């Protein structure tokens, strides 16, 4: 272990003493006396706030531009799992500020789930930065996250998903997942796919997905409206 790493550990411990000291900051005095590099001080103070669940203050330090994104997987994991009321803004702010390359699938899944629950479009575009196999898995997670969402704006999120600008591969994954994949048993699967077909003017495929019921009148109305405009 290098001397700077030893200093960092000692500095972390001294931060606790600052809470009880009635005089000058013990930790700052140590930094001045030891000559510990500033980036070590910044990072350790960020971890100190992180360990105390003061995530807003921690973000100020762990996302500092002078730092190399070490331990990004661990930081993302903590910020996502400790998010209150499904508010992943701090975790996503850290990710956007640091732009780390995550090393573990567990951290990637947590980050992507946070994205999918926060911004459907952002999650889609982020999935495109990965290899084809990983990208397909993330795309499936995105669709599942939208279908499972229970918030008041669930209909808006489903519509946003259905109207996203999918490429050819995503179009195929979307249909495969909802008709034959793990998503086929979801009660919203066929309706979501139907909305997608309508959005893409693929009316010839609609009857293959859903026939009769309340959709029959809706589809006839849409077709009639389109025919009327064409005339």
PDB file of C-alpha atoms in Angstrom:
ATOM      1  CA  UNK A   1       0.000   0.000   0.000  1.00  0.00           C
ATOM      2  CA  UNK A   2       1.402   3.380  -1.004  1.00  0.00           C
ATOM      3  CA  UNK A   3       1.929   6.157   1.508  1.00  0.00           C
ATOM      4  CA  UNK A   4      -0.805   8.233  -0.130  1.00  0.00           C
ATOM      5  CA  UNK A   5      -3.277   5.391   0.350  1.00  0.00           C
ATOM      6  CA  UNK A   6      -2.296   5.112   4.000  1.00  0.00           C
ATOM      7  CA  UNK A   7      -2.756   8.853   4.390  1.00  0.00           C
ATOM      8  CA  UNK A   8      -6.196   8.558   2.794  1.00  0.00           C
ATOM      9  CA  UNK A   9      -7.356   5.951   5.293  1.00  0.00           C
ATOM     10  CA  UNK A  10      -6.066   8.009   8.206  1.00  0.00           C
ATOM     11  CA  UNK A  11      -7.723  11.125   6.787  1.00  0.00           C
ATOM     12  CA  UNK A  12     -11.050   9.270   6.541  1.00  0.00           C
ATOM     13  CA  UNK A  13     -10.817   8.370  10.227  1.00  0.00           C
ATOM     14  CA  UNK A  14      -9.947  11.939  11.181  1.00  0.00           C
ATOM     15  CA  UNK A  15     -13.119  13.203   9.502  1.00  0.00           C
ATOM     16  CA  UNK A  16     -15.024  11.547  12.347  1.00  0.00           C
ATOM     17  CA  UNK A  17     -12.941  13.458  14.874  1.00  0.00           C
ATOM     18  CA  UNK A  18     -13.899  16.722  13.183  1.00  0.00           C
ATOM     19  CA  UNK A  19     -17.470  16.125  14.339  1.00  0.00           C
ATOM     20  CA  UNK A  20     -16.473  16.251  18.001  1.00  0.00           C
ATOM     21  CA  UNK A  21     -13.548  18.653  17.904  1.00  0.00           C
ATOM     22  CA  UNK A  22     -14.238  22.108  19.311  1.00  0.00           C
ATOM     23  CA  UNK A  23     -11.152  23.577  17.704  1.00  0.00           C
ATOM     24  CA  UNK A  24      -9.739  23.644  14.184  1.00  0.00           C
ATOM     25  CA  UNK A  25     -10.420  20.816  11.774  1.00  0.00           C
ATOM     26  CA  UNK A  26      -8.185  17.895  12.658  1.00  0.00           C
ATOM     27  CA  UNK A  27      -8.466  16.443   9.157  1.00  0.00           C
ATOM     28  CA  UNK A  28      -7.454  19.698   7.456  1.00  0.00           C
ATOM     29  CA  UNK A  29      -4.475  20.058   9.749  1.00  0.00           C
ATOM     30  CA  UNK A  30      -3.387  16.552   8.787  1.00  0.00           C
ATOM     31  CA  UNK A  31      -3.729  17.308   5.063  1.00  0.00           C
ATOM     32  CA  UNK A  32      -1.517  20.366   5.409  1.00  0.00           C
ATOM     33  CA  UNK A  33       1.080  18.546   7.492  1.00  0.00           C
ATOM     34  CA  UNK A  34       1.235  15.402   5.349  1.00  0.00           C
ATOM     35  CA  UNK A  35       1.013  16.956   1.910  1.00  0.00           C
ATOM     36  CA  UNK A  36      -1.685  14.484   0.876  1.00  0.00           C
ATOM     37  CA  UNK A  37      -2.737  15.183  -2.749  1.00  0.00           C
ATOM     38  CA  UNK A  38      -5.958  17.143  -3.163  1.00  0.00           C
ATOM     39  CA  UNK A  39      -7.644  14.455  -5.255  1.00  0.00           C
ATOM     40  CA  UNK A  40      -7.246  11.928  -2.436  1.00  0.00           C
ATOM     41  CA  UNK A  41      -8.790  14.379  -0.005  1.00  0.00           C
ATOM     42  CA  UNK A  42     -11.742  15.011  -2.338  1.00  0.00           C
ATOM     43  CA  UNK A  43     -12.411  11.340  -2.976  1.00  0.00           C
ATOM     44  CA  UNK A  44     -12.178  10.249   0.653  1.00  0.00           C
ATOM     45  CA  UNK A  45     -14.480  13.046   1.777  1.00  0.00           C
ATOM     46  CA  UNK A  46     -16.967  11.913  -0.872  1.00  0.00           C
ATOM     47  CA  UNK A  47     -16.818   8.348   0.435  1.00  0.00           C
ATOM     48  CA  UNK A  48     -17.215   9.644   3.976  1.00  0.00           C
ATOM     49  CA  UNK A  49     -20.450  11.444   3.074  1.00  0.00           C
ATOM     50  CA  UNK A  50     -21.557   8.426   1.056  1.00  0.00           C
ATOM     51  CA  UNK A  51     -21.130   6.119   4.040  1.00  0.00           C
ATOM     52  CA  UNK A  52     -23.293   8.482   6.079  1.00  0.00           C
ATOM     53  CA  UNK A  53     -26.022   8.478   3.417  1.00  0.00           C
ATOM     54  CA  UNK A  54     -25.606  12.187   2.779  1.00  0.00           C
ATOM     55  CA  UNK A  55     -25.790  11.502  -0.934  1.00  0.00           C
ATOM     56  CA  UNK A  56     -26.254  15.068  -2.135  1.00  0.00           C
ATOM     57  CA  UNK A  57     -23.067  16.198  -0.382  1.00  0.00           C
ATOM     58  CA  UNK A  58     -21.260  13.048  -1.477  1.00  0.00           C
ATOM     59  CA  UNK A  59     -22.118  13.798  -5.109  1.00  0.00           C
ATOM     60  CA  UNK A  60     -20.259  17.111  -4.902  1.00  0.00           C
ATOM     61  CA  UNK A  61     -17.036  15.229  -4.201  1.00  0.00           C
ATOM     62  CA  UNK A  62     -17.254  11.844  -5.947  1.00  0.00           C
ATOM     63  CA  UNK A  63     -18.183  13.495  -9.257  1.00  0.00           C
ATOM     64  CA  UNK A  64     -15.318  16.001  -9.123  1.00  0.00           C
ATOM     65  CA  UNK A  65     -13.658  16.322 -12.565  1.00  0.00           C
ATOM     66  CA  UNK A  66     -10.173  15.772 -11.126  1.00  0.00           C
ATOM     67  CA  UNK A  67     -11.017  12.217 -10.072  1.00  0.00           C
ATOM     68  CA  UNK A  68     -10.596   8.975 -11.971  1.00  0.00           C
ATOM     69  CA  UNK A  69     -13.901   7.046 -11.660  1.00  0.00           C
ATOM     70  CA  UNK A  70     -12.569   4.356  -9.329  1.00  0.00           C
ATOM     71  CA  UNK A  71     -15.127   2.182  -7.543  1.00  0.00           C
ATOM     72  CA  UNK A  72     -17.838   3.431  -9.917  1.00  0.00           C
ATOM     73  CA  UNK A  73     -19.669   0.096  -9.787  1.00  0.00           C
ATOM     74  CA  UNK A  74     -19.850   0.234  -5.998  1.00  0.00           C
ATOM     75  CA  UNK A  75     -20.926   3.875  -5.979  1.00  0.00           C
ATOM     76  CA  UNK A  76     -23.663   3.302  -8.571  1.00  0.00           C
ATOM     77  CA  UNK A  77     -24.879   0.281  -6.598  1.00  0.00           C
ATOM     78  CA  UNK A  78     -25.163   2.270  -3.373  1.00  0.00           C
ATOM     79  CA  UNK A  79     -26.822   5.296  -4.972  1.00  0.00           C
ATOM     80  CA  UNK A  80     -29.433   3.225  -6.815  1.00  0.00           C
ATOM     81  CA  UNK A  81     -30.244   0.860  -3.963  1.00  0.00           C
ATOM     82  CA  UNK A  82     -30.450   3.688  -1.432  1.00  0.00           C
ATOM     83  CA  UNK A  83     -32.587   5.956  -3.608  1.00  0.00           C
ATOM     84  CA  UNK A  84     -35.674   7.120  -1.754  1.00  0.00           C
ATOM     85  CA  UNK A  85     -39.158   7.003  -3.296  1.00  0.00           C
ATOM     86  CA  UNK A  86     -37.788   5.719  -6.616  1.00  0.00           C
ATOM     87  CA  UNK A  87     -35.931   9.002  -7.129  1.00  0.00           C
ATOM     88  CA  UNK A  88     -32.745   8.042  -8.961  1.00  0.00           C
ATOM     89  CA  UNK A  89     -31.669  11.592  -9.782  1.00  0.00           C
ATOM     90  CA  UNK A  90     -28.482  11.473  -7.688  1.00  0.00           C
ATOM     91  CA  UNK A  91     -27.371   8.135  -9.144  1.00  0.00           C
ATOM     92  CA  UNK A  92     -28.024   9.346 -12.688  1.00  0.00           C
ATOM     93  CA  UNK A  93     -26.346  12.692 -12.007  1.00  0.00           C
ATOM     94  CA  UNK A  94     -23.242  10.834 -10.861  1.00  0.00           C
ATOM     95  CA  UNK A  95     -23.292   8.670 -13.978  1.00  0.00           C
ATOM     96  CA  UNK A  96     -23.693  11.605 -16.367  1.00  0.00           C
ATOM     97  CA  UNK A  97     -21.003  13.638 -14.616  1.00  0.00           C
ATOM     98  CA  UNK A  98     -18.412  10.868 -14.434  1.00  0.00           C
ATOM     99  CA  UNK A  99     -19.350   8.710 -17.455  1.00  0.00           C
ATOM    100  CA  UNK A 100     -17.791   5.570 -15.941  1.00  0.00           C
ATOM    101  CA  UNK A 101     -17.361   2.278 -17.772  1.00  0.00           C
ATOM    102  CA  UNK A 102     -19.082  -0.189 -15.472  1.00  0.00           C
ATOM    103  CA  UNK A 103     -17.270  -3.480 -14.990  1.00  0.00           C
ATOM    104  CA  UNK A 104     -19.982  -5.687 -13.508  1.00  0.00           C
ATOM    105  CA  UNK A 105     -23.305  -6.782 -14.953  1.00  0.00           C
ATOM    106  CA  UNK A 106     -24.970  -6.198 -11.576  1.00  0.00           C
ATOM    107  CA  UNK A 107     -24.058  -2.505 -11.546  1.00  0.00           C
ATOM    108  CA  UNK A 108     -25.057  -2.127 -15.202  1.00  0.00           C
ATOM    109  CA  UNK A 109     -28.469  -3.670 -14.549  1.00  0.00           C
ATOM    110  CA  UNK A 110     -29.070  -1.415 -11.553  1.00  0.00           C
ATOM    111  CA  UNK A 111     -28.093   1.687 -13.515  1.00  0.00           C
ATOM    112  CA  UNK A 112     -30.201   0.738 -16.510  1.00  0.00           C
ATOM    113  CA  UNK A 113     -33.208  -0.062 -14.346  1.00  0.00           C
ATOM    114  CA  UNK A 114     -32.889   3.390 -12.784  1.00  0.00           C
ATOM    115  CA  UNK A 115     -32.748   4.932 -16.257  1.00  0.00           C
ATOM    116  CA  UNK A 116     -35.729   2.940 -17.508  1.00  0.00           C
ATOM    117  CA  UNK A 117     -37.807   4.025 -14.519  1.00  0.00           C
ATOM    118  CA  UNK A 118     -36.803   7.664 -14.978  1.00  0.00           C
ATOM    119  CA  UNK A 119     -36.506   8.384 -18.699  1.00  0.00           C
ATOM    120  CA  UNK A 120     -37.567   5.848 -21.325  1.00  0.00           C
ATOM    121  CA  UNK A 121     -35.849   7.605 -24.231  1.00  0.00           C
ATOM    122  CA  UNK A 122     -32.575   8.003 -22.359  1.00  0.00           C
ATOM    123  CA  UNK A 123     -32.568   4.310 -21.477  1.00  0.00           C
ATOM    124  CA  UNK A 124     -33.089   3.337 -25.111  1.00  0.00           C
ATOM    125  CA  UNK A 125     -30.238   5.502 -26.367  1.00  0.00           C
ATOM    126  CA  UNK A 126     -27.925   4.252 -23.608  1.00  0.00           C
ATOM    127  CA  UNK A 127     -28.671   0.632 -24.533  1.00  0.00           C
ATOM    128  CA  UNK A 128     -27.384   1.370 -28.036  1.00  0.00           C
ATOM    129  CA  UNK A 129     -23.882   2.030 -26.692  1.00  0.00           C
ATOM    130  CA  UNK A 130     -23.398  -1.661 -25.852  1.00  0.00           C
ATOM    131  CA  UNK A 131     -22.585  -4.803 -27.799  1.00  0.00           C
ATOM    132  CA  UNK A 132     -25.476  -6.451 -29.708  1.00  0.00           C
ATOM    133  CA  UNK A 133     -26.085  -9.190 -27.130  1.00  0.00           C
ATOM    134  CA  UNK A 134     -26.017  -6.844 -24.127  1.00  0.00           C
ATOM    135  CA  UNK A 135     -28.026  -4.295 -26.049  1.00  0.00           C
ATOM    136  CA  UNK A 136     -30.822  -6.793 -26.701  1.00  0.00           C
ATOM    137  CA  UNK A 137     -30.942  -7.797 -23.030  1.00  0.00           C
ATOM    138  CA  UNK A 138     -31.112  -4.147 -21.961  1.00  0.00           C
ATOM    139  CA  UNK A 139     -33.846  -3.467 -24.502  1.00  0.00           C
ATOM    140  CA  UNK A 140     -35.910  -6.298 -23.040  1.00  0.00           C
ATOM    141  CA  UNK A 141     -35.366  -4.874 -19.557  1.00  0.00           C
ATOM    142  CA  UNK A 142     -36.588  -1.500 -20.810  1.00  0.00           C
ATOM    143  CA  UNK A 143     -39.818  -2.949 -22.187  1.00  0.00           C
ATOM    144  CA  UNK A 144     -40.369  -4.966 -19.000  1.00  0.00           C
ATOM    145  CA  UNK A 145     -39.749  -1.911 -16.807  1.00  0.00           C
ATOM    146  CA  UNK A 146     -42.327   0.136 -18.712  1.00  0.00           C
ATOM    147  CA  UNK A 147     -44.947  -2.618 -18.643  1.00  0.00           C
ATOM    148  CA  UNK A 148     -44.420  -3.231 -14.915  1.00  0.00           C
ATOM    149  CA  UNK A 149     -44.518   0.463 -14.004  1.00  0.00           C
ATOM    150  CA  UNK A 150     -47.381   1.257 -11.607  1.00  0.00           C
ATOM    151  CA  UNK A 151     -47.170   5.045 -11.326  1.00  0.00           C
ATOM    152  CA  UNK A 152     -49.950   7.463 -12.196  1.00  0.00           C
ATOM    153  CA  UNK A 153     -48.314   8.253 -15.532  1.00  0.00           C
ATOM    154  CA  UNK A 154     -48.027   4.598 -16.577  1.00  0.00           C
ATOM    155  CA  UNK A 155     -50.146   5.192 -19.698  1.00  0.00           C
ATOM    156  CA  UNK A 156     -47.901   8.056 -20.815  1.00  0.00           C
ATOM    157  CA  UNK A 157     -44.779   5.940 -20.347  1.00  0.00           C
ATOM    158  CA  UNK A 158     -46.286   3.059 -22.312  1.00  0.00           C
ATOM    159  CA  UNK A 159     -47.211   5.450 -25.116  1.00  0.00           C
ATOM    160  CA  UNK A 160     -43.712   6.947 -25.078  1.00  0.00           C
ATOM    161  CA  UNK A 161     -42.241   3.468 -25.449  1.00  0.00           C
ATOM    162  CA  UNK A 162     -44.582   2.607 -28.322  1.00  0.00           C
ATOM    163  CA  UNK A 163     -43.697   5.791 -30.216  1.00  0.00           C
ATOM    164  CA  UNK A 164     -39.901   5.596 -29.812  1.00  0.00           C
ATOM    165  CA  UNK A 165     -37.783   5.619 -33.002  1.00  0.00           C
ATOM    166  CA  UNK A 166     -36.771   1.947 -33.023  1.00  0.00           C
ATOM    167  CA  UNK A 167     -34.292   0.714 -35.579  1.00  0.00           C
ATOM    168  CA  UNK A 168     -34.817  -2.556 -37.462  1.00  0.00           C
ATOM    169  CA  UNK A 169     -33.238  -4.724 -34.760  1.00  0.00           C
ATOM    170  CA  UNK A 170     -35.215  -3.075 -31.959  1.00  0.00           C
ATOM    171  CA  UNK A 171     -38.441  -3.429 -33.915  1.00  0.00           C
ATOM    172  CA  UNK A 172     -37.853  -7.158 -34.138  1.00  0.00           C
ATOM    173  CA  UNK A 173     -36.890  -7.481 -30.466  1.00  0.00           C
ATOM    174  CA  UNK A 174     -39.982  -5.528 -29.446  1.00  0.00           C
ATOM    175  CA  UNK A 175     -42.369  -7.802 -31.308  1.00  0.00           C
ATOM    176  CA  UNK A 176     -40.518 -10.978 -30.346  1.00  0.00           C
ATOM    177  CA  UNK A 177     -40.497 -10.074 -26.656  1.00  0.00           C
ATOM    178  CA  UNK A 178     -44.194  -9.192 -26.539  1.00  0.00           C
ATOM    179  CA  UNK A 179     -45.519 -12.016 -28.724  1.00  0.00           C
ATOM    180  CA  UNK A 180     -43.211 -14.940 -28.000  1.00  0.00           C
ATOM    181  CA  UNK A 181     -40.737 -13.893 -25.301  1.00  0.00           C
ATOM    182  CA  UNK A 182     -40.977 -13.354 -21.559  1.00  0.00           C
ATOM    183  CA  UNK A 183     -43.301 -10.396 -22.056  1.00  0.00           C
ATOM    184  CA  UNK A 184     -46.062 -12.332 -23.807  1.00  0.00           C
ATOM    185  CA  UNK A 185     -47.844 -13.168 -20.532  1.00  0.00           C
ATOM    186  CA  UNK A 186     -48.053  -9.542 -19.439  1.00  0.00           C
ATOM    187  CA  UNK A 187     -51.597  -8.217 -19.568  1.00  0.00           C
ATOM    188  CA  UNK A 188     -50.437  -5.066 -21.372  1.00  0.00           C
ATOM    189  CA  UNK A 189     -48.283  -6.875 -23.940  1.00  0.00           C
ATOM    190  CA  UNK A 190     -50.680  -7.105 -26.877  1.00  0.00           C
ATOM    191  CA  UNK A 191     -52.170  -3.665 -26.365  1.00  0.00           C
ATOM    192  CA  UNK A 192     -48.680  -2.128 -26.243  1.00  0.00           C
ATOM    193  CA  UNK A 193     -47.698  -3.887 -29.454  1.00  0.00           C
ATOM    194  CA  UNK A 194     -50.981  -2.844 -31.029  1.00  0.00           C
ATOM    195  CA  UNK A 195     -50.298   0.810 -30.236  1.00  0.00           C
ATOM    196  CA  UNK A 196     -46.883   0.411 -31.840  1.00  0.00           C
ATOM    197  CA  UNK A 197     -48.421  -1.008 -35.017  1.00  0.00           C
ATOM    198  CA  UNK A 198     -50.916   1.845 -35.177  1.00  0.00           C
ATOM    199  CA  UNK A 199     -48.155   4.402 -34.602  1.00  0.00           C
ATOM    200  CA  UNK A 200     -46.207   2.906 -37.510  1.00  0.00           C
ATOM    201  CA  UNK A 201     -49.300   2.703 -39.777  1.00  0.00           C
ATOM    202  CA  UNK A 202     -49.001  -1.079 -39.939  1.00  0.00           C
ATOM    203  CA  UNK A 203     -52.737  -1.737 -39.962  1.00  0.00           C
ATOM    204  CA  UNK A 204     -52.394  -4.974 -41.908  1.00  0.00           C
ATOM    205  CA  UNK A 205     -50.661  -6.505 -38.877  1.00  0.00           C
ATOM    206  CA  UNK A 206     -53.217  -5.329 -36.340  1.00  0.00           C
ATOM    207  CA  UNK A 207     -55.734  -8.120 -36.899  1.00  0.00           C
ATOM    208  CA  UNK A 208     -53.009 -10.669 -36.192  1.00  0.00           C
ATOM    209  CA  UNK A 209     -52.523  -9.219 -32.721  1.00  0.00           C
ATOM    210  CA  UNK A 210     -55.953  -8.314 -31.382  1.00  0.00           C
ATOM    211  CA  UNK A 211     -59.366  -8.961 -32.875  1.00  0.00           C
ATOM    212  CA  UNK A 212     -62.797  -7.856 -31.738  1.00  0.00           C
ATOM    213  CA  UNK A 213     -63.578  -6.190 -28.422  1.00  0.00           C
ATOM    214  CA  UNK A 214     -63.299  -2.444 -27.949  1.00  0.00           C
ATOM    215  CA  UNK A 215     -60.358  -2.324 -30.363  1.00  0.00           C
ATOM    216  CA  UNK A 216     -62.557  -3.212 -33.358  1.00  0.00           C
ATOM    217  CA  UNK A 217     -64.444   0.080 -33.256  1.00  0.00           C
ATOM    218  CA  UNK A 218     -61.313   2.087 -32.507  1.00  0.00           C
ATOM    219  CA  UNK A 219     -59.425   0.609 -35.443  1.00  0.00           C
ATOM    220  CA  UNK A 220     -62.299   1.155 -37.828  1.00  0.00           C
ATOM    221  CA  UNK A 221     -62.507   4.764 -36.680  1.00  0.00           C
ATOM    222  CA  UNK A 222     -58.792   5.305 -37.263  1.00  0.00           C
ATOM    223  CA  UNK A 223     -58.934   3.704 -40.694  1.00  0.00           C
ATOM    224  CA  UNK A 224     -61.972   5.782 -41.595  1.00  0.00           C
ATOM    225  CA  UNK A 225     -60.258   8.964 -40.480  1.00  0.00           C
ATOM    226  CA  UNK A 226     -57.177   8.195 -42.538  1.00  0.00           C
ATOM    227  CA  UNK A 227     -59.285   7.367 -45.595  1.00  0.00           C
ATOM    228  CA  UNK A 228     -61.215  10.596 -45.171  1.00  0.00           C
ATOM    229  CA  UNK A 229     -58.033  12.685 -45.101  1.00  0.00           C
ATOM    230  CA  UNK A 230     -56.727  10.840 -48.150  1.00  0.00           C
ATOM    231  CA  UNK A 231     -59.817  11.823 -50.107  1.00  0.00           C
TER     232      UNK A 231
END
